[in-house]
Amino acid sequence: MSKIDRAIVSVSDKTGIVDFVKGLTAMGVEILSTGGTARILMENGVRVMEVSEYTGFPEIMDGRVKTLHPKIHGGLMEEAIENIDIGGPTMIRAAAKNYRHVSVLVDPDDYEGVLQEMRGNEGIVSQQTNFRLAKKVFRTTSRYDRAISRYLDALGSE
């Protein structure tokens, strides 16, 4: 496993995120973030680089396309389903698929445990922990997809 030196932080549930990220930065982890998450972190004195600054591509479509290349994913957003997040689930799924080398957290309840593991292991998160976190990602995105499906089913046929 490799030491974590950079993290992309973009969460819908902001519970505990400031303390978690402050713990990461205290260990020298560089923080990339987006939209509302970046804003709350900066308001709380956390040094953050916006993803759009890092990638060189501006956010488009009111910030819904920022973690993926806008020329590709911008065209996928249909007005009728404009609030469905494409980039976030894709990003965390890709990270979870690469759990042997990437830690991806989707649950604020995991923040403190991961920080403790990093503090006790020279900034490293074990593959076992990453695998547990990856499984949680797929459960989370599965629930999200089911919610979208139920919403679209309720709209009926167009």
PDB file of C-alpha atoms in Angstrom:
ATOM      1  CA  MET A   1       0.000   0.000   0.000  1.00  0.00           C
ATOM      2  CA  SER A   2       1.089   3.566  -0.639  1.00  0.00           C
ATOM      3  CA  LYS A   3       0.962   6.567   1.626  1.00  0.00           C
ATOM      4  CA  ILE A   4      -1.990   8.829   0.869  1.00  0.00           C
ATOM      5  CA  ASP A   5      -0.743  12.216  -0.303  1.00  0.00           C
ATOM      6  CA  ARG A   6      -3.758  13.595  -2.207  1.00  0.00           C
ATOM      7  CA  ALA A   7      -7.514  13.254  -1.701  1.00  0.00           C
ATOM      8  CA  ILE A   8     -10.521  14.360  -3.729  1.00  0.00           C
ATOM      9  CA  VAL A   9     -13.224  15.390  -1.267  1.00  0.00           C
ATOM     10  CA  SER A  10     -16.714  15.956  -2.623  1.00  0.00           C
ATOM     11  CA  VAL A  11     -19.606  14.853  -0.428  1.00  0.00           C
ATOM     12  CA  SER A  12     -23.337  15.435  -0.301  1.00  0.00           C
ATOM     13  CA  ASP A  13     -23.509  14.752   3.447  1.00  0.00           C
ATOM     14  CA  LYS A  14     -21.174  17.326   4.988  1.00  0.00           C
ATOM     15  CA  THR A  15     -21.464  15.808   8.489  1.00  0.00           C
ATOM     16  CA  GLY A  16     -18.013  15.624  10.036  1.00  0.00           C
ATOM     17  CA  ILE A  17     -16.207  16.446   6.797  1.00  0.00           C
ATOM     18  CA  VAL A  18     -14.346  19.487   8.146  1.00  0.00           C
ATOM     19  CA  ASP A  19     -12.766  17.579  11.035  1.00  0.00           C
ATOM     20  CA  PHE A  20     -11.970  14.632   8.768  1.00  0.00           C
ATOM     21  CA  VAL A  21     -10.240  16.811   6.190  1.00  0.00           C
ATOM     22  CA  LYS A  22      -8.386  18.759   8.881  1.00  0.00           C
ATOM     23  CA  GLY A  23      -7.086  15.392  10.075  1.00  0.00           C
ATOM     24  CA  LEU A  24      -5.943  14.573   6.550  1.00  0.00           C
ATOM     25  CA  THR A  25      -4.216  17.915   6.046  1.00  0.00           C
ATOM     26  CA  ALA A  26      -2.458  17.542   9.403  1.00  0.00           C
ATOM     27  CA  MET A  27      -0.794  14.485   7.864  1.00  0.00           C
ATOM     28  CA  GLY A  28       0.247  16.440   4.777  1.00  0.00           C
ATOM     29  CA  VAL A  29      -2.523  15.228   2.466  1.00  0.00           C
ATOM     30  CA  GLU A  30      -3.307  17.672  -0.375  1.00  0.00           C
ATOM     31  CA  ILE A  31      -7.049  18.302  -0.727  1.00  0.00           C
ATOM     32  CA  LEU A  32      -8.882  18.687  -4.030  1.00  0.00           C
ATOM     33  CA  SER A  33     -12.559  19.506  -3.764  1.00  0.00           C
ATOM     34  CA  THR A  34     -15.630  20.755  -5.583  1.00  0.00           C
ATOM     35  CA  GLY A  35     -18.518  23.143  -5.124  1.00  0.00           C
ATOM     36  CA  GLY A  36     -20.216  23.202  -1.751  1.00  0.00           C
ATOM     37  CA  THR A  37     -17.694  20.878  -0.150  1.00  0.00           C
ATOM     38  CA  ALA A  38     -14.794  23.126  -1.174  1.00  0.00           C
ATOM     39  CA  ARG A  39     -16.697  26.158   0.077  1.00  0.00           C
ATOM     40  CA  ILE A  40     -17.390  24.714   3.545  1.00  0.00           C
ATOM     41  CA  LEU A  41     -13.791  23.542   3.853  1.00  0.00           C
ATOM     42  CA  MET A  42     -12.378  26.948   2.881  1.00  0.00           C
ATOM     43  CA  GLU A  43     -14.808  28.709   5.234  1.00  0.00           C
ATOM     44  CA  ASN A  44     -13.338  26.568   7.998  1.00  0.00           C
ATOM     45  CA  GLY A  45      -9.737  27.419   7.195  1.00  0.00           C
ATOM     46  CA  VAL A  46      -8.817  24.325   5.199  1.00  0.00           C
ATOM     47  CA  ARG A  47      -6.484  24.818   2.232  1.00  0.00           C
ATOM     48  CA  VAL A  48      -8.275  23.377  -0.797  1.00  0.00           C
ATOM     49  CA  MET A  49      -7.603  23.298  -4.511  1.00  0.00           C
ATOM     50  CA  GLU A  50     -10.744  23.321  -6.642  1.00  0.00           C
ATOM     51  CA  VAL A  51     -10.965  20.307  -8.982  1.00  0.00           C
ATOM     52  CA  SER A  52     -11.567  22.651 -11.912  1.00  0.00           C
ATOM     53  CA  GLU A  53      -8.310  24.479 -11.104  1.00  0.00           C
ATOM     54  CA  TYR A  54      -6.469  21.168 -10.879  1.00  0.00           C
ATOM     55  CA  THR A  55      -7.861  19.720 -14.123  1.00  0.00           C
ATOM     56  CA  GLY A  56      -7.807  22.975 -16.061  1.00  0.00           C
ATOM     57  CA  PHE A  57     -11.451  22.466 -16.985  1.00  0.00           C
ATOM     58  CA  PRO A  58     -14.166  24.733 -15.591  1.00  0.00           C
ATOM     59  CA  GLU A  59     -17.283  23.395 -13.928  1.00  0.00           C
ATOM     60  CA  ILE A  60     -20.273  23.393 -16.260  1.00  0.00           C
ATOM     61  CA  MET A  61     -24.021  22.871 -15.969  1.00  0.00           C
ATOM     62  CA  ASP A  62     -24.296  24.556 -12.579  1.00  0.00           C
ATOM     63  CA  GLY A  63     -21.487  22.420 -11.178  1.00  0.00           C
ATOM     64  CA  ARG A  64     -22.953  19.028 -12.052  1.00  0.00           C
ATOM     65  CA  VAL A  65     -20.009  18.167 -14.319  1.00  0.00           C
ATOM     66  CA  LYS A  66     -16.671  18.753 -12.673  1.00  0.00           C
ATOM     67  CA  THR A  67     -14.921  15.493 -11.796  1.00  0.00           C
ATOM     68  CA  LEU A  68     -15.214  14.078 -15.295  1.00  0.00           C
ATOM     69  CA  HIS A  69     -14.140  15.593 -18.605  1.00  0.00           C
ATOM     70  CA  PRO A  70     -16.834  18.106 -19.498  1.00  0.00           C
ATOM     71  CA  LYS A  71     -16.629  17.516 -23.260  1.00  0.00           C
ATOM     72  CA  ILE A  72     -17.670  13.914 -22.707  1.00  0.00           C
ATOM     73  CA  HIS A  73     -20.070  14.032 -19.796  1.00  0.00           C
ATOM     74  CA  GLY A  74     -21.603  17.424 -20.444  1.00  0.00           C
ATOM     75  CA  GLY A  75     -23.430  15.954 -23.410  1.00  0.00           C
ATOM     76  CA  LEU A  76     -24.888  13.144 -21.323  1.00  0.00           C
ATOM     77  CA  MET A  77     -26.954  15.441 -19.086  1.00  0.00           C
ATOM     78  CA  GLU A  78     -30.575  15.595 -20.314  1.00  0.00           C
ATOM     79  CA  GLU A  79     -32.698  18.465 -19.059  1.00  0.00           C
ATOM     80  CA  ALA A  80     -35.440  16.164 -17.689  1.00  0.00           C
ATOM     81  CA  ILE A  81     -32.985  14.421 -15.385  1.00  0.00           C
ATOM     82  CA  GLU A  82     -30.594  17.317 -14.817  1.00  0.00           C
ATOM     83  CA  ASN A  83     -30.214  16.685 -11.094  1.00  0.00           C
ATOM     84  CA  ILE A  84     -28.926  13.139 -11.417  1.00  0.00           C
ATOM     85  CA  ASP A  85     -25.264  13.066 -10.400  1.00  0.00           C
ATOM     86  CA  ILE A  86     -23.138  11.378 -13.046  1.00  0.00           C
ATOM     87  CA  GLY A  87     -19.615  12.374 -12.062  1.00  0.00           C
ATOM     88  CA  GLY A  88     -19.754  11.615  -8.350  1.00  0.00           C
ATOM     89  CA  PRO A  89     -20.951   7.997  -8.597  1.00  0.00           C
ATOM     90  CA  THR A  90     -18.608   7.337 -11.513  1.00  0.00           C
ATOM     91  CA  MET A  91     -15.661   8.755  -9.593  1.00  0.00           C
ATOM     92  CA  ILE A  92     -16.318   6.777  -6.418  1.00  0.00           C
ATOM     93  CA  ARG A  93     -17.032   3.563  -8.347  1.00  0.00           C
ATOM     94  CA  ALA A  94     -13.726   3.911 -10.193  1.00  0.00           C
ATOM     95  CA  ALA A  95     -11.941   4.540  -6.910  1.00  0.00           C
ATOM     96  CA  ALA A  96     -13.639   1.558  -5.251  1.00  0.00           C
ATOM     97  CA  LYS A  97     -12.711  -0.690  -8.174  1.00  0.00           C
ATOM     98  CA  ASN A  98      -9.108   0.318  -7.486  1.00  0.00           C
ATOM     99  CA  TYR A  99      -9.398  -0.366  -3.731  1.00  0.00           C
ATOM    100  CA  ARG A 100      -5.975  -2.011  -3.605  1.00  0.00           C
ATOM    101  CA  HIS A 101      -4.472   1.447  -4.099  1.00  0.00           C
ATOM    102  CA  VAL A 102      -7.257   3.897  -3.233  1.00  0.00           C
ATOM    103  CA  SER A 103      -9.227   4.683  -0.094  1.00  0.00           C
ATOM    104  CA  VAL A 104     -12.737   5.960  -0.867  1.00  0.00           C
ATOM    105  CA  LEU A 105     -15.077   7.054   1.898  1.00  0.00           C
ATOM    106  CA  VAL A 106     -18.806   7.638   1.429  1.00  0.00           C
ATOM    107  CA  ASP A 107     -19.919   7.403   5.045  1.00  0.00           C
ATOM    108  CA  PRO A 108     -19.049  10.019   7.688  1.00  0.00           C
ATOM    109  CA  ASP A 109     -18.990   7.213  10.260  1.00  0.00           C
ATOM    110  CA  ASP A 110     -15.749   5.985   8.636  1.00  0.00           C
ATOM    111  CA  TYR A 111     -13.808   9.247   8.926  1.00  0.00           C
ATOM    112  CA  GLU A 112     -12.411   8.843  12.433  1.00  0.00           C
ATOM    113  CA  GLY A 113     -11.436   5.199  11.979  1.00  0.00           C
ATOM    114  CA  VAL A 114      -9.542   5.940   8.771  1.00  0.00           C
ATOM    115  CA  LEU A 115      -7.763   8.884  10.383  1.00  0.00           C
ATOM    116  CA  GLN A 116      -6.757   6.680  13.324  1.00  0.00           C
ATOM    117  CA  GLU A 117      -5.478   3.973  10.993  1.00  0.00           C
ATOM    118  CA  MET A 118      -3.469   6.521   9.003  1.00  0.00           C
ATOM    119  CA  ARG A 119      -2.029   8.064  12.172  1.00  0.00           C
ATOM    120  CA  GLY A 120      -0.970   4.669  13.459  1.00  0.00           C
ATOM    121  CA  ASN A 121       0.419   3.427  10.160  1.00  0.00           C
ATOM    122  CA  GLU A 122       2.499   6.298   8.717  1.00  0.00           C
ATOM    123  CA  GLY A 123      -0.350   7.595   6.528  1.00  0.00           C
ATOM    124  CA  ILE A 124      -1.260   4.191   5.105  1.00  0.00           C
ATOM    125  CA  VAL A 125      -4.724   2.630   4.988  1.00  0.00           C
ATOM    126  CA  SER A 126      -4.746  -1.164   4.834  1.00  0.00           C
ATOM    127  CA  GLN A 127      -6.073  -3.099   1.874  1.00  0.00           C
ATOM    128  CA  GLN A 128      -8.549  -4.775   4.237  1.00  0.00           C
ATOM    129  CA  THR A 129      -9.985  -1.399   5.239  1.00  0.00           C
ATOM    130  CA  ASN A 130     -10.028  -0.219   1.621  1.00  0.00           C
ATOM    131  CA  PHE A 131     -11.925  -3.372   0.605  1.00  0.00           C
ATOM    132  CA  ARG A 132     -14.515  -2.768   3.346  1.00  0.00           C
ATOM    133  CA  LEU A 133     -14.857   0.852   2.200  1.00  0.00           C
ATOM    134  CA  ALA A 134     -15.150  -0.232  -1.463  1.00  0.00           C
ATOM    135  CA  LYS A 135     -18.024  -2.568  -0.648  1.00  0.00           C
ATOM    136  CA  LYS A 136     -19.773   0.338   1.054  1.00  0.00           C
ATOM    137  CA  VAL A 137     -19.334   2.437  -2.108  1.00  0.00           C
ATOM    138  CA  PHE A 138     -21.108  -0.126  -4.244  1.00  0.00           C
ATOM    139  CA  ARG A 139     -23.932  -0.478  -1.714  1.00  0.00           C
ATOM    140  CA  THR A 140     -24.282   3.308  -1.655  1.00  0.00           C
ATOM    141  CA  THR A 141     -24.295   3.775  -5.426  1.00  0.00           C
ATOM    142  CA  SER A 142     -26.719   0.875  -5.759  1.00  0.00           C
ATOM    143  CA  ARG A 143     -29.145   2.639  -3.399  1.00  0.00           C
ATOM    144  CA  TYR A 144     -28.686   5.868  -5.353  1.00  0.00           C
ATOM    145  CA  ASP A 145     -29.408   4.118  -8.661  1.00  0.00           C
ATOM    146  CA  ARG A 146     -32.505   2.458  -7.177  1.00  0.00           C
ATOM    147  CA  ALA A 147     -33.768   5.854  -5.996  1.00  0.00           C
ATOM    148  CA  ILE A 148     -33.277   7.293  -9.496  1.00  0.00           C
ATOM    149  CA  SER A 149     -35.028   4.324 -11.041  1.00  0.00           C
ATOM    150  CA  ARG A 150     -38.010   4.705  -8.696  1.00  0.00           C
ATOM    151  CA  TYR A 151     -38.173   8.426  -9.484  1.00  0.00           C
ATOM    152  CA  LEU A 152     -38.107   7.829 -13.244  1.00  0.00           C
ATOM    153  CA  ASP A 153     -40.692   5.027 -12.938  1.00  0.00           C
ATOM    154  CA  ALA A 154     -42.980   7.470 -11.109  1.00  0.00           C
ATOM    155  CA  LEU A 155     -42.727   9.863 -14.065  1.00  0.00           C
ATOM    156  CA  GLY A 156     -44.237   7.213 -16.319  1.00  0.00           C
ATOM    157  CA  SER A 157     -43.522   7.105 -20.028  1.00  0.00           C
ATOM    158  CA  GLU A 158     -42.839  10.272 -21.966  1.00  0.00           C
TER     159      GLU A 158
END
